[in-house]
CSV table of C-alpha atoms in Angstrom, one decimal:
chain,number,residue,atom,x,y,z
A,1,MET,CA,3.5,-17.9,6.0
A,2,CYS,CA,0.2,-18.1,4.3
A,3,ILE,CA,-1.8,-20.1,1.8
A,4,ALA,CA,-4.7,-19.2,-0.4
A,5,GLY,CA,-6.8,-21.1,-2.9
A,6,TRP,CA,-9.6,-20.0,-5.1
A,7,VAL,CA,-12.0,-20.9,-7.9
A,8,TRP,CA,-12.1,-18.1,-10.4
A,9,LYS,CA,-14.8,-17.7,-13.1
A,10,SER,CA,-15.6,-21.4,-13.3
A,11,ASN,CA,-19.1,-21.3,-12.1
A,12,PRO,CA,-22.0,-19.1,-13.5
A,13,HIS,CA,-23.4,-18.5,-10.0
A,14,TYR,CA,-20.2,-17.7,-8.1
A,15,PRO,CA,-17.4,-15.9,-10.1
A,16,LEU,CA,-15.1,-16.1,-7.1
A,17,ILE,CA,-14.7,-18.5,-4.1
A,18,LEU,CA,-11.6,-17.9,-2.0
A,19,VAL,CA,-10.2,-19.5,1.1
A,20,LEU,CA,-7.1,-18.2,2.9
A,21,ASN,CA,-5.0,-18.9,6.0
A,22,ARG,CA,-2.8,-16.3,7.5
A,23,ASP,CA,0.2,-17.6,9.5
A,24,GLU,CA,2.1,-15.2,11.8
A,25,PHE,CA,3.9,-15.0,15.1
A,26,HIS,CA,1.4,-14.7,18.0
A,27,ASN,CA,3.1,-11.7,19.5
A,28,ARG,CA,2.7,-9.6,16.3
A,29,GLU,CA,-0.5,-7.6,17.0
A,30,SER,CA,-3.2,-7.5,14.4
A,31,ASP,CA,-6.9,-6.8,14.1
A,32,ALA,CA,-9.5,-9.2,12.7
A,33,VAL,CA,-11.2,-8.4,9.4
A,34,GLY,CA,-13.4,-5.4,9.6
A,35,TRP,CA,-14.1,-2.0,8.0
A,36,TRP,CA,-11.4,0.7,8.3
A,37,GLU,CA,-10.0,3.6,6.3
A,38,TRP,CA,-6.6,4.0,4.7
A,39,GLY,CA,-5.8,7.1,2.7
A,40,GLY,CA,-9.4,8.1,2.5
A,41,GLN,CA,-10.5,4.7,1.1
A,42,LYS,CA,-12.9,2.5,3.0
A,43,ILE,CA,-11.3,-1.0,3.3
A,44,LEU,CA,-12.6,-4.3,4.5
A,45,GLY,CA,-9.7,-6.4,5.7
A,46,GLY,CA,-7.5,-7.5,8.4
A,47,ARG,CA,-4.9,-5.1,9.8
A,48,ASP,CA,-1.3,-5.6,10.9
A,49,LEU,CA,-0.9,-3.3,13.8
A,50,LYS,CA,2.9,-3.3,13.7
A,51,ALA,CA,3.3,-2.0,10.1
A,52,GLY,CA,-0.2,-0.9,9.4
A,53,GLY,CA,-0.8,-2.9,6.3
A,54,THR,CA,-3.0,-5.9,5.4
A,55,TRP,CA,-2.8,-9.4,4.0
A,56,LEU,CA,-6.3,-9.3,2.5
A,57,GLY,CA,-8.4,-6.3,1.6
A,58,CYS,CA,-11.6,-5.5,-0.3
A,59,THR,CA,-13.6,-2.4,-1.2
A,60,GLU,CA,-17.3,-1.7,-1.6
A,61,ASN,CA,-16.8,-1.2,-5.3
A,62,GLY,CA,-15.4,-4.6,-6.0
A,63,ARG,CA,-11.6,-4.3,-5.7
A,64,LEU,CA,-9.8,-7.1,-4.0
A,65,GLY,CA,-6.1,-7.7,-3.1
A,66,PHE,CA,-4.3,-10.3,-1.1
A,67,LEU,CA,-0.7,-11.0,-0.4
A,68,THR,CA,1.8,-13.7,0.7
A,69,ASN,CA,5.5,-13.5,1.3
A,70,PHE,CA,7.9,-15.1,-1.1
A,71,ARG,CA,9.9,-17.6,1.0
A,72,GLU,CA,13.6,-16.7,1.0
A,73,PHE,CA,16.3,-16.3,3.5
A,74,GLY,CA,16.4,-12.8,4.9
A,75,GLY,CA,15.2,-9.8,2.9
A,76,ILE,CA,16.5,-6.4,1.8
A,77,PRO,CA,17.7,-3.7,4.2
A,78,CYS,CA,15.2,-1.0,5.0
A,79,ALA,CA,12.5,-2.6,2.9
A,80,LYS,CA,9.1,-1.1,2.5
A,81,SER,CA,6.2,-2.8,4.2
A,82,ARG,CA,4.6,-5.4,1.9
A,83,GLY,CA,1.3,-5.0,3.7
A,84,ASP,CA,0.9,-1.6,2.0
A,85,LEU,CA,0.7,-3.2,-1.5
A,86,PRO,CA,-2.9,-4.4,-1.3
A,87,LEU,CA,-3.9,-1.1,0.2
A,88,LYS,CA,-2.2,0.9,-2.6
A,89,PHE,CA,-4.1,-1.1,-5.2
A,90,LEU,CA,-7.4,-0.8,-3.4
A,91,GLN,CA,-7.0,3.0,-3.2
A,92,SER,CA,-5.9,3.2,-6.8
A,93,GLY,CA,-8.1,3.8,-9.8
A,94,LYS,CA,-5.9,1.7,-12.1
A,95,SER,CA,-6.9,-1.7,-13.5
A,96,PRO,CA,-5.2,-4.7,-11.9
A,97,LEU,CA,-2.9,-5.1,-14.9
A,98,GLU,CA,-1.9,-1.4,-15.0
A,99,PHE,CA,-1.2,-1.3,-11.3
A,100,ALA,CA,0.9,-4.5,-11.5
A,101,GLU,CA,3.0,-3.3,-14.4
A,102,GLU,CA,3.7,0.0,-12.8
A,103,LEU,CA,4.6,-1.7,-9.5
A,104,VAL,CA,7.1,-3.9,-11.2
A,105,CYS,CA,8.6,-1.0,-13.2
A,106,ASN,CA,8.8,1.5,-10.4
A,107,GLU,CA,9.1,0.1,-6.9
A,108,ALA,CA,8.9,-3.7,-6.6
A,109,ASP,CA,12.6,-3.9,-5.8
A,110,MET,CA,12.0,-1.8,-2.7
A,111,TYR,CA,10.2,-4.7,-1.0
A,112,SER,CA,11.3,-8.1,0.3
A,113,GLY,CA,9.9,-11.0,-1.8
A,114,PHE,CA,6.1,-11.0,-2.3
A,115,ASN,CA,3.3,-12.6,-4.2
A,116,LEU,CA,0.3,-10.3,-4.8
A,117,ILE,CA,-3.1,-11.0,-6.3
A,118,LEU,CA,-5.1,-8.0,-7.6
A,119,SER,CA,-8.7,-8.2,-8.8
A,120,ASP,CA,-11.5,-5.9,-10.1
A,121,LEU,CA,-14.6,-8.1,-9.5
A,122,ARG,CA,-16.9,-5.8,-11.5
A,123,SER,CA,-14.8,-6.3,-14.7
A,124,GLU,CA,-13.9,-9.9,-13.7
A,125,SER,CA,-10.2,-9.2,-14.1
A,126,MET,CA,-7.4,-10.7,-12.0
A,127,VAL,CA,-3.6,-10.4,-12.1
A,128,TYR,CA,-0.7,-12.1,-10.3
A,129,VAL,CA,2.4,-10.1,-9.6
A,130,SER,CA,5.7,-11.0,-7.8
A,131,ASN,CA,9.0,-9.3,-7.4
A,132,ARG,CA,10.9,-12.6,-7.5
A,133,PRO,CA,13.0,-13.2,-9.5
A,134,LYS,CA,14.5,-9.7,-9.9
A,135,GLY,CA,12.6,-7.9,-12.7
A,136,GLY,CA,9.3,-9.2,-11.6
A,137,ILE,CA,6.5,-11.4,-12.9
A,138,VAL,CA,3.1,-10.1,-14.1
A,139,GLU,CA,0.5,-12.7,-15.2
A,140,VAL,CA,-3.2,-12.5,-16.0
A,141,VAL,CA,-5.0,-15.1,-13.8
A,142,GLU,CA,-7.2,-17.2,-16.1
A,143,SER,CA,-10.4,-19.0,-15.0
A,144,GLY,CA,-9.9,-22.1,-13.0
A,145,ILE,CA,-8.5,-23.3,-9.7
A,146,HIS,CA,-5.5,-21.5,-8.3
A,147,VAL,CA,-3.3,-21.9,-5.2
A,148,LEU,CA,-0.8,-19.5,-3.8
A,149,SER,CA,1.5,-20.2,-0.9
A,150,ASN,CA,5.0,-18.8,-0.5
A,151,ALA,CA,6.4,-19.6,-3.9
A,152,HIS,CA,5.1,-18.5,-7.3
A,153,LEU,CA,1.5,-19.0,-8.2
A,154,ASN,CA,0.4,-22.6,-8.6
A,155,THR,CA,3.8,-24.0,-7.5
A,156,ASP,CA,3.2,-27.6,-6.4
A,157,TRP,CA,4.4,-27.4,-2.8
A,158,PRO,CA,2.8,-30.3,-0.8
A,159,LYS,CA,0.2,-28.2,1.0
A,160,ALA,CA,-0.7,-26.4,-2.2
A,161,VAL,CA,-1.3,-29.7,-3.9
A,162,ARG,CA,-3.6,-30.8,-1.0
A,163,LEU,CA,-5.6,-27.6,-1.1
A,164,ARG,CA,-6.0,-27.8,-4.9
A,165,GLY,CA,-7.4,-31.3,-4.4
A,166,LYS,CA,-9.9,-30.0,-1.9
A,167,LEU,CA,-11.0,-27.2,-4.3
A,168,SER,CA,-11.5,-29.6,-7.2
A,169,GLY,CA,-14.9,-30.8,-8.2
A,170,ASP,CA,-18.1,-28.8,-7.8
A,171,VAL,CA,-17.3,-26.7,-4.8
A,172,VAL,CA,-20.4,-24.5,-5.3
A,173,LYS,CA,-22.8,-27.5,-5.3
A,174,LYS,CA,-21.0,-29.1,-2.2
A,175,TYR,CA,-21.2,-25.9,-0.1
A,176,SER,CA,-24.4,-24.2,-1.3
A,177,MET,CA,-27.3,-24.2,1.2
A,178,ASP,CA,-31.0,-24.1,0.7
A,179,ASN,CA,-31.4,-20.5,1.7
A,180,ASN,CA,-29.1,-19.3,-1.1
A,181,LYS,CA,-26.2,-18.9,1.3
A,182,PHE,CA,-22.8,-20.4,1.1
A,183,ALA,CA,-21.5,-22.8,3.8
A,184,ALA,CA,-18.3,-20.8,4.4
A,185,LYS,CA,-17.7,-22.1,8.0
A,186,GLN,CA,-18.0,-25.7,6.8
A,187,MET,CA,-15.6,-24.9,3.9
A,188,VAL,CA,-13.0,-23.5,6.3
A,189,GLU,CA,-13.4,-26.5,8.7
A,190,GLU,CA,-13.0,-29.0,5.9
A,191,MET,CA,-10.3,-27.3,3.8
A,192,MET,CA,-8.3,-25.0,6.0
A,193,MET,CA,-7.9,-26.8,9.3
A,194,ASP,CA,-5.9,-29.7,7.7
A,195,GLU,CA,-2.8,-30.4,9.9
A,196,VAL,CA,-1.3,-33.2,7.7
A,197,LYS,CA,2.4,-32.7,7.3
A,198,ALA,CA,4.3,-33.5,4.1
A,199,ASP,CA,6.8,-36.3,3.8
A,200,ILE,CA,10.2,-34.9,4.6
A,201,ASP,CA,11.4,-35.9,1.1
A,202,THR,CA,8.8,-33.7,-0.5
A,203,VAL,CA,9.1,-30.4,1.5
A,204,PRO,CA,10.5,-27.4,-0.4
A,205,LYS,CA,14.3,-27.2,-0.8
A,206,ASN,CA,16.6,-24.2,-1.3
A,207,THR,CA,14.4,-21.8,0.5
A,208,GLY,CA,17.1,-20.6,2.9
A,209,HIS,CA,15.4,-22.5,5.8
A,210,GLU,CA,16.2,-25.8,7.4
A,211,LEU,CA,14.2,-28.9,6.4
A,212,ASP,CA,12.8,-29.2,9.9
A,213,TRP,CA,11.2,-25.7,9.7
A,214,GLU,CA,9.9,-26.5,6.2
A,215,LEU,CA,8.3,-29.6,7.6
A,216,LYS,CA,6.5,-27.6,10.3
A,217,LEU,CA,5.2,-25.2,7.6
A,218,SER,CA,4.1,-28.0,5.3
A,219,SER,CA,0.5,-28.3,6.5
A,220,ILE,CA,-2.4,-26.1,5.5
A,221,PHE,CA,-3.1,-25.3,9.2
A,222,MET,CA,0.0,-25.1,11.4
A,223,GLU,CA,1.1,-24.3,14.9
A,224,THR,CA,4.6,-24.5,16.4
A,225,GLU,CA,6.9,-23.0,19.0
A,226,THR,CA,10.0,-21.1,17.9
A,227,LYS,CA,13.2,-20.8,19.9
A,228,THR,CA,13.4,-17.0,20.0
A,229,LYS,CA,10.0,-15.5,19.0
A,230,GLY,CA,7.4,-17.6,20.8
A,231,ARG,CA,4.5,-19.3,19.1
A,232,TYR,CA,3.9,-19.1,15.4
A,233,GLY,CA,1.0,-20.5,13.4
A,234,THR,CA,-2.3,-19.9,11.7
A,235,ARG,CA,-4.1,-16.9,13.2
A,236,SER,CA,-6.8,-16.1,10.7
A,237,GLN,CA,-8.9,-18.2,8.3
A,238,VAL,CA,-11.1,-16.7,5.7
A,239,ALA,CA,-13.7,-18.0,3.2
A,240,LEU,CA,-15.0,-15.3,0.8
A,241,SER,CA,-17.6,-15.8,-1.8
A,242,VAL,CA,-18.9,-13.5,-4.5
A,243,ASN,CA,-22.1,-14.4,-6.4
A,244,LYS,CA,-23.3,-13.3,-9.8
A,245,ASP,CA,-25.4,-10.5,-8.3
A,246,GLY,CA,-22.3,-9.0,-6.6
A,247,GLU,CA,-23.2,-10.2,-3.1
A,248,VAL,CA,-20.0,-10.7,-1.1
A,249,SER,CA,-19.9,-12.8,2.0
A,250,LEU,CA,-16.7,-13.0,4.1
A,251,TYR,CA,-16.5,-15.5,7.0
A,252,GLU,CA,-13.5,-15.3,9.3
A,253,ARG,CA,-12.3,-17.6,12.0
A,254,TYR,CA,-9.5,-15.8,14.0
A,255,LEU,CA,-7.4,-16.1,17.0
A,256,LYS,CA,-7.7,-13.4,19.7
A,257,ALA,CA,-6.2,-13.6,23.2
A,258,ASN,CA,-5.6,-17.3,22.7
A,259,PHE,CA,-9.3,-18.0,21.9
A,260,TRP,CA,-10.8,-18.7,18.5
A,261,GLN,CA,-13.6,-16.4,17.5
A,262,GLU,CA,-15.7,-16.0,14.3
A,263,HIS,CA,-17.8,-13.5,12.4
A,264,THR,CA,-19.3,-12.9,9.0
A,265,ILE,CA,-19.5,-9.7,7.0
A,266,ASN,CA,-21.8,-9.2,4.0
A,267,TYR,CA,-22.0,-6.4,1.5
A,268,ARG,CA,-23.0,-5.9,-2.1
A,269,ILE,CA,-20.9,-4.6,-5.0
A,270,PRO,CA,-22.9,-2.0,-7.0
A,271,ASN,CA,-23.4,-2.6,-10.7
């Protein structure tokens, strides 16, 4: 499961600051964030090598999409891969709202439960879409602090509340450096490596999973062993910043061959 938190259009110098942890089984192969092509579109994102999709992707012209699963027991038979959803948006020429509305009307029921954030950074527009409950939800994301885990946007699950608290206050001032750079690595270390578990009485109920499993999932950073599928936990951590000049910086800390590695990718969105 994953968690993302972001500050959106609340600072004149940085329209977007995003942090995200991706949790997955260790035996599910994936590539770290990098540039690759999908359907003729150049994508910056991680890549799920099993299904071919992504959990987080951007384009050079300022489109951004990221995804979490909606926690539920099981899924639908022969479901389409949810990792294709950010890619379809990035390839599309539609606005976030147009894409979201068409998705809900035409094919959202073909996927297991998902939460999807779509943004056009040049027009400073952002939309949240989910296919749970049946019929879907489409909401414009207003300015402010937002957190998305494996329930609806801004649901107060314990780790979402913890991350929201970490994002409160003047994040830009705290993590800005003298050379006009953003202290992304420090941000990941201080926000996204939090292993504090929730109290058992506060973990999500009625998700289709046992409380013991919910407890293991209740920290921002997590690592556990499963009975049948091996290790499961946080495998990628991202801090992404976009400043008022369209300069994008994406820092990733990722697990590869049981060792943590890191890199930073920078680019600029054209006016």
